[in-house]
Short mmCIF file of C-alpha atoms in Angstrom, two decimals:
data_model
loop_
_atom_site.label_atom_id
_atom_site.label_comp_id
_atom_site.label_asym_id
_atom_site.label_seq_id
_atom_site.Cartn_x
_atom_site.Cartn_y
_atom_site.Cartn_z
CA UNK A 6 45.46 1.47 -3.74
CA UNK A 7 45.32 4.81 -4.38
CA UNK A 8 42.01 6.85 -2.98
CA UNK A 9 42.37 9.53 -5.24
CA UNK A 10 41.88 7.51 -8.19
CA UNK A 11 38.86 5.90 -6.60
CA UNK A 12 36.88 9.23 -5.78
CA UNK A 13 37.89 10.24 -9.26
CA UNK A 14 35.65 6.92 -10.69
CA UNK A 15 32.90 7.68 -8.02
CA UNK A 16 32.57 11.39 -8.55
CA UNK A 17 31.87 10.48 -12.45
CA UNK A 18 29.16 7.82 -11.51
CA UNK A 19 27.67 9.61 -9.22
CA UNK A 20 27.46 13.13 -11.53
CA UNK A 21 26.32 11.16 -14.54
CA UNK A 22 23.34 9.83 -12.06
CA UNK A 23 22.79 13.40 -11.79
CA UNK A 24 22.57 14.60 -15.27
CA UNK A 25 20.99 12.16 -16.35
CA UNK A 26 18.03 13.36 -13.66
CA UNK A 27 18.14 9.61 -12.08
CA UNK A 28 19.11 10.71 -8.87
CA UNK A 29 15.47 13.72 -9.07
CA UNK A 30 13.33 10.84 -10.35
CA UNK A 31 13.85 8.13 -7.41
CA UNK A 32 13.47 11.51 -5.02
CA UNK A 33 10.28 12.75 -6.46
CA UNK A 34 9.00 8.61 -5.92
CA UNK A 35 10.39 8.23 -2.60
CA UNK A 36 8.68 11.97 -1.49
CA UNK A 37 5.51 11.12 -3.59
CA UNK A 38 5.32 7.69 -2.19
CA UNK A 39 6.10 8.96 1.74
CA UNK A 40 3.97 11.84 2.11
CA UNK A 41 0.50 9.95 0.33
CA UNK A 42 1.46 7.24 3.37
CA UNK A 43 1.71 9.86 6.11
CA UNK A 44 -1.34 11.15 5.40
CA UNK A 45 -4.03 8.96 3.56
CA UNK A 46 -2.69 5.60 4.85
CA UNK A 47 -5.36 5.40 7.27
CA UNK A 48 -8.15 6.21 4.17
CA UNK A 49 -9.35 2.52 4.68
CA UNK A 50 -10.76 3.30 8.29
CA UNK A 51 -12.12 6.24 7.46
CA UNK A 52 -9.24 8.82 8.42
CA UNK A 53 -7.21 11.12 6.82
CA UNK A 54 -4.32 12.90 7.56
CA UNK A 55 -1.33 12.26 9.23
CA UNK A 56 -1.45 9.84 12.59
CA UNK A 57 1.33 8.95 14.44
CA UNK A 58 5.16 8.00 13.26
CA UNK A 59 4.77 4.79 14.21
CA UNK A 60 2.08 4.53 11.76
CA UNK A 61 3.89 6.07 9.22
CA UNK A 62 7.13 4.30 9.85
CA UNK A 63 5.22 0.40 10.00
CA UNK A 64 3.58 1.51 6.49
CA UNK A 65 6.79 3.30 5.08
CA UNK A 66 8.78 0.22 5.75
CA UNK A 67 6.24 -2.14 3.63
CA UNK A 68 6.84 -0.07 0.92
CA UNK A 69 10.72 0.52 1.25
CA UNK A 70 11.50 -3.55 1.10
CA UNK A 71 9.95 -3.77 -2.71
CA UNK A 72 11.40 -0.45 -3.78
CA UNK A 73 14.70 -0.05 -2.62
CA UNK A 74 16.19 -3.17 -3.40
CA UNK A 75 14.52 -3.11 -7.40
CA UNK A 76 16.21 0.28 -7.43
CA UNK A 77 19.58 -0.82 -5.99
CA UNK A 78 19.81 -3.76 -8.39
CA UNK A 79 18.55 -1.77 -11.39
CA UNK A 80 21.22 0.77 -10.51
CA UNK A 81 24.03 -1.55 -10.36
CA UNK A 82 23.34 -5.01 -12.56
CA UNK A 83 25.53 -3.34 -15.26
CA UNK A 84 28.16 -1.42 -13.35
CA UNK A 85 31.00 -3.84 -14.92
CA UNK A 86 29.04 -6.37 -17.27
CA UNK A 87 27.87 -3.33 -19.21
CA UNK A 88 31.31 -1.65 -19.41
CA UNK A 89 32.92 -5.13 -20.81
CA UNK A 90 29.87 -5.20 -23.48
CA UNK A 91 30.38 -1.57 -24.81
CA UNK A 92 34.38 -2.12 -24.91
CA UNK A 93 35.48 0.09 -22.61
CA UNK A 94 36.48 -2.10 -19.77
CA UNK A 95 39.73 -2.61 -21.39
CA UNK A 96 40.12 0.90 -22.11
CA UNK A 97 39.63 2.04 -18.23
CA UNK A 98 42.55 -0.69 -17.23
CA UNK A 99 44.77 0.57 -19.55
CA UNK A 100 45.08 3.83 -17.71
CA UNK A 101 46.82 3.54 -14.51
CA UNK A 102 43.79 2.58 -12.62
CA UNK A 103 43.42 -0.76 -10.50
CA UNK A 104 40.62 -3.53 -11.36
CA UNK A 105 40.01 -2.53 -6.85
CA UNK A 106 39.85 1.00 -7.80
CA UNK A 107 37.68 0.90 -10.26
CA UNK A 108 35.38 -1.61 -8.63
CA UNK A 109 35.25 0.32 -5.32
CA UNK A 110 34.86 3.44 -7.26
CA UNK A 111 32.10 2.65 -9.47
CA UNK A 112 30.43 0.67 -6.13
CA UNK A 113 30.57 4.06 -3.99
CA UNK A 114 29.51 6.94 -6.68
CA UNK A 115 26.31 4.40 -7.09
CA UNK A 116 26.10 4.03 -3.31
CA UNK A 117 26.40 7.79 -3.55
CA UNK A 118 23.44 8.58 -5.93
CA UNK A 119 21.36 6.11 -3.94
CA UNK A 120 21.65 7.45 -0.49
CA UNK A 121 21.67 10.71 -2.17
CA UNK A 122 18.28 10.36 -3.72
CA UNK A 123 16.60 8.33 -0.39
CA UNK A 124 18.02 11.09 1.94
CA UNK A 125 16.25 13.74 -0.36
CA UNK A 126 12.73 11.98 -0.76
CA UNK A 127 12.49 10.75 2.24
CA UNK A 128 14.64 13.97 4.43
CA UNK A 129 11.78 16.46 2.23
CA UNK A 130 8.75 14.52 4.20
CA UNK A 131 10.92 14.79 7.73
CA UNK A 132 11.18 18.56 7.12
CA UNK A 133 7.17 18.51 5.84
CA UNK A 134 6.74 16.45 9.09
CA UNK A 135 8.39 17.90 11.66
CA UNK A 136 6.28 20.25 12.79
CA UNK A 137 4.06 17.58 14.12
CA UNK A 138 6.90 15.93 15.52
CA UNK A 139 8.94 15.72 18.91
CA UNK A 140 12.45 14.57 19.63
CA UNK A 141 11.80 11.35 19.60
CA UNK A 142 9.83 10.53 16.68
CA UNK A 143 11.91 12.87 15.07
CA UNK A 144 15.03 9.84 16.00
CA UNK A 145 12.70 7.22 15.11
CA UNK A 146 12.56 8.59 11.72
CA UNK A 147 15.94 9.59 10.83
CA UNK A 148 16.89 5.94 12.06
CA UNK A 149 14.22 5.17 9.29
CA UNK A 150 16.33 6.79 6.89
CA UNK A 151 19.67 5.50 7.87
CA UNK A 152 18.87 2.18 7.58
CA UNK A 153 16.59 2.71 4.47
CA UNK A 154 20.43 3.71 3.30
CA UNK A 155 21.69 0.62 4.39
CA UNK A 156 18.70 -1.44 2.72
CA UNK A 157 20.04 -0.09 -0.21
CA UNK A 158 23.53 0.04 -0.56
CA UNK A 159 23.33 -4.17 0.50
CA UNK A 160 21.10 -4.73 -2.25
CA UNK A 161 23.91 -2.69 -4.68
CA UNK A 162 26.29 -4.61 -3.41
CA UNK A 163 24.72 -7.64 -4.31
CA UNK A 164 23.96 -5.92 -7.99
CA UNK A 165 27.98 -5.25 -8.54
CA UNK A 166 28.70 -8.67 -7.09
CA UNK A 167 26.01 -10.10 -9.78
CA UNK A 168 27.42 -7.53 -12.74
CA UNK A 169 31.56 -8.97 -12.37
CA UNK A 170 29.86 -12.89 -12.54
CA UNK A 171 27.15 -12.28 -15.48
CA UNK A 172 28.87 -12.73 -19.21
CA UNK A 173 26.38 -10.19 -20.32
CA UNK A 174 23.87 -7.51 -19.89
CA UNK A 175 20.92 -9.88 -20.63
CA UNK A 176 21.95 -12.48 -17.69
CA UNK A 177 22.64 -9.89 -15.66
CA UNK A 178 19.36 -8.29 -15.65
CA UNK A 179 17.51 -11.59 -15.34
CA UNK A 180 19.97 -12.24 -11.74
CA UNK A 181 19.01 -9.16 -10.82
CA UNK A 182 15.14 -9.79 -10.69
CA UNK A 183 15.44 -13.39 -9.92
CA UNK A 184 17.62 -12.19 -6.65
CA UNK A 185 14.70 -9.04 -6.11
CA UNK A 186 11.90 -12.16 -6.50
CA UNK A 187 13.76 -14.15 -4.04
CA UNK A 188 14.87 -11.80 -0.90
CA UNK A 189 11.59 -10.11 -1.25
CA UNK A 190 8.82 -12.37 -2.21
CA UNK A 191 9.71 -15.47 -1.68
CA UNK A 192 12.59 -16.09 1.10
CA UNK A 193 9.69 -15.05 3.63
CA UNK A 194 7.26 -17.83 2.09
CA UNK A 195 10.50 -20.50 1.95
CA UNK A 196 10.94 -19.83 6.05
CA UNK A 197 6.78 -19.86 6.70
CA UNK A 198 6.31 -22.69 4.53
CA UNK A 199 8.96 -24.97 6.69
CA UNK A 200 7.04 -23.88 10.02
CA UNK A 201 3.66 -24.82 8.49
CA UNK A 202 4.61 -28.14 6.72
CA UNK A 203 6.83 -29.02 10.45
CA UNK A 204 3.78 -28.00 12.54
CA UNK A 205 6.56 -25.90 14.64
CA UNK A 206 8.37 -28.85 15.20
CA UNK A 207 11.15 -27.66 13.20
CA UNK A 208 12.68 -24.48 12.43
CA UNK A 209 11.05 -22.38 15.27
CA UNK A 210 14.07 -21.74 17.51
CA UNK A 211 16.19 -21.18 14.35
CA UNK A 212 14.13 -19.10 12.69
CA UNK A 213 15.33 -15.26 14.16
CA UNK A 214 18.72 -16.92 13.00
CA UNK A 215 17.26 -17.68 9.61
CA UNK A 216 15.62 -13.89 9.13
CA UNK A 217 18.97 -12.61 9.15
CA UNK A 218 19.83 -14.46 6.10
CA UNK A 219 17.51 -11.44 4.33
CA UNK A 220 18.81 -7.80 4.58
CA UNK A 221 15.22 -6.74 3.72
CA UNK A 222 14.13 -8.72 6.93
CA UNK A 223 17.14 -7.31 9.13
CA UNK A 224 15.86 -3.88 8.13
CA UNK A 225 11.81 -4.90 9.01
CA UNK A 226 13.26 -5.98 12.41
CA UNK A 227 15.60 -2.85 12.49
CA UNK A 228 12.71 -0.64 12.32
CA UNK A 229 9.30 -2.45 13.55
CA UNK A 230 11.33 -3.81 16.45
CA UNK A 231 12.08 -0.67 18.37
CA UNK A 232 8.46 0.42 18.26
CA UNK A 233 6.26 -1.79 20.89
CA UNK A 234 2.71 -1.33 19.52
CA UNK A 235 3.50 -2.16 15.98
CA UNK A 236 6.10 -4.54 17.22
CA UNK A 237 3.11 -6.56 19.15
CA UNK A 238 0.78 -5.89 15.67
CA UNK A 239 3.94 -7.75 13.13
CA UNK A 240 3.96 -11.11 16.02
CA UNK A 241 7.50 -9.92 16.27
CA UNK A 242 7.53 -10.00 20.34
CA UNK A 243 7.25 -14.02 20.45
CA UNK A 244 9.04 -14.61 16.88
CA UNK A 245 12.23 -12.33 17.89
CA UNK A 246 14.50 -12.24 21.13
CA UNK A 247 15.22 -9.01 22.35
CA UNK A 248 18.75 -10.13 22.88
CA UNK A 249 19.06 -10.55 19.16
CA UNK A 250 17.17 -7.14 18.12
CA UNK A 251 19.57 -4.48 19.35
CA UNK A 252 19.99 -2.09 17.01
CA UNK A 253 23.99 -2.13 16.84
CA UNK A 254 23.81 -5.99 16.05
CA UNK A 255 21.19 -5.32 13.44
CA UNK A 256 23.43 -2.85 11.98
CA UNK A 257 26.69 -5.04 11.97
CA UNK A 258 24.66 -7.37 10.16
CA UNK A 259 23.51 -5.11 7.71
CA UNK A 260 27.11 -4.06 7.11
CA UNK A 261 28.08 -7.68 7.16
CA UNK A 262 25.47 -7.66 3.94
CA UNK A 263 27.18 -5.05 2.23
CA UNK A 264 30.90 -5.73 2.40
CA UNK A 265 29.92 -9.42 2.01
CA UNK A 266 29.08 -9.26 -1.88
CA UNK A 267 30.88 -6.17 -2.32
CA UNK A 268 34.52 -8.58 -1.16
CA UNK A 269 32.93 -11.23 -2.93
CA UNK A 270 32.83 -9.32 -6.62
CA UNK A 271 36.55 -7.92 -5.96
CA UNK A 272 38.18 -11.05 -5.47
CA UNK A 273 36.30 -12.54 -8.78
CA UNK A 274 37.04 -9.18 -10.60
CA UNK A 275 40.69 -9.20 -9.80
CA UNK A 276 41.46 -12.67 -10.84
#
């Protein structure tokens, strides 16, 4: 495996992301999306302006788990399914390029756009922000955007993994939605549905276990978690063990997440 070859396949994925103005467009949302949060999210109780970073962070998050992932699988649903449909899949592994090196290389210039664009939106609010800031929140928030990073390049991970099994474009795109449907709309209702139905009876001791089946719940937990007043608001204090909530852990499994589909999709794409 040669690396050279695979930052030559990223570098073109991630500059065609640029000129094509994708990468300015998902900034502009995330910095649109962040700042109207920070400072009308309290609107409802009759206050404006911005509050507290725990605040901002418990209402930032909300929004993060629908848009992230739709973006990540948007992104990446046709990274190799739409490359075998216009005919030049066969051209790329003619040249002396590996079906790994391309795969990793398309997998990291999209990972590269992504966290590109999500450290720009949301890094522009930190700078707006920081002025009302200390240290701490300041950490708080850039932990935010780290694992806002990792949020993502899972759910890309998943995409590629989805784009070497689909036949075409068409399939892809409907895995892609079916798989944003499921981890974010209805995995949650699956795991609260079995509590209700059981009474408790079954489920409740496994269910912290079960959460981190769901990188968009390991990244709720990631962030609510380490804040006690919101953490007490989510129910998160009896739901979750502390033993199991340490940040490190929470980020193993998020990396767990994304080399999981990402091995996955090579060892499909390479036979």
């Amino acid at each position: 495996m040669e690396f050279s070859q695979i930052a030559t396949i990223a570098g073109k994925e991630f500059w065609d992301r640029i000129r094509n103005r994708w990468v300015l467009a998902v900034a502009l949302v995330f910095t649109v999306f962040a700042l109207s949060i920070a400072y009308f999210g309290s609107a409802q109780q009759g206050a404006v302006g911005f509050r507290s970073i725990e605040v901002t962070i418990a209402s930032l998050v909300s929004l993060v788990i629908y848009l992230i992932p739709l973006i990540a699988l948007v992104l990446g649903f046709d990274a190799i399914v739409g490359e075998r449909e216009r005919g030049s899949l066969d051209l790329l592994l003619s040249m002396p390029i590996t079906r790994l090196e391309l795969l990793l290389g398309k997998y990291l210039g999209l990972a590269g756009a992504l966290t590109f664009s999500t450290v720009a939106g949301f890094g522009l609010v930190g700078v707006v922000l920081s002025a009302q800031l200390d240290l701490g929140s300041l950490f708080h928030y850039f932990g935010f955007m780290l694992s806002s990073v990792l949020l993502g390049c899972a759910f890309l991970s998943i995409a590629v993994m989805l784009s070497v099994f689909a036949a075409d474009r068409t399939r892809a795109s409907g895995l892609a939605i079916a798989t944003w449907f499921f981890f974010v709309l209805i995995f949650d209702l699956l795991v609260l549905g079995v509590l209700v139905v059981t009474a408790g009876r079954w489920g409740g001791e496994a269910l912290p276990y079960a959460l981190l089946f769901n990188p968009a719940d390991v990244f709720r937990i990631l962030n609510i978690f380490s804040m006690e007043d919101v953490r007490t608001l989510y129910g998160l204090s009896t739901v979750f063990p502390p033993a199991l909530a340490r940040p490190w852990l929470l980020g193993l499994v998020m990396a767990a997440w994304i080399a999981g589909p990402l091995a996955i999709a090579t060892w499909r794409f390479r036979r």
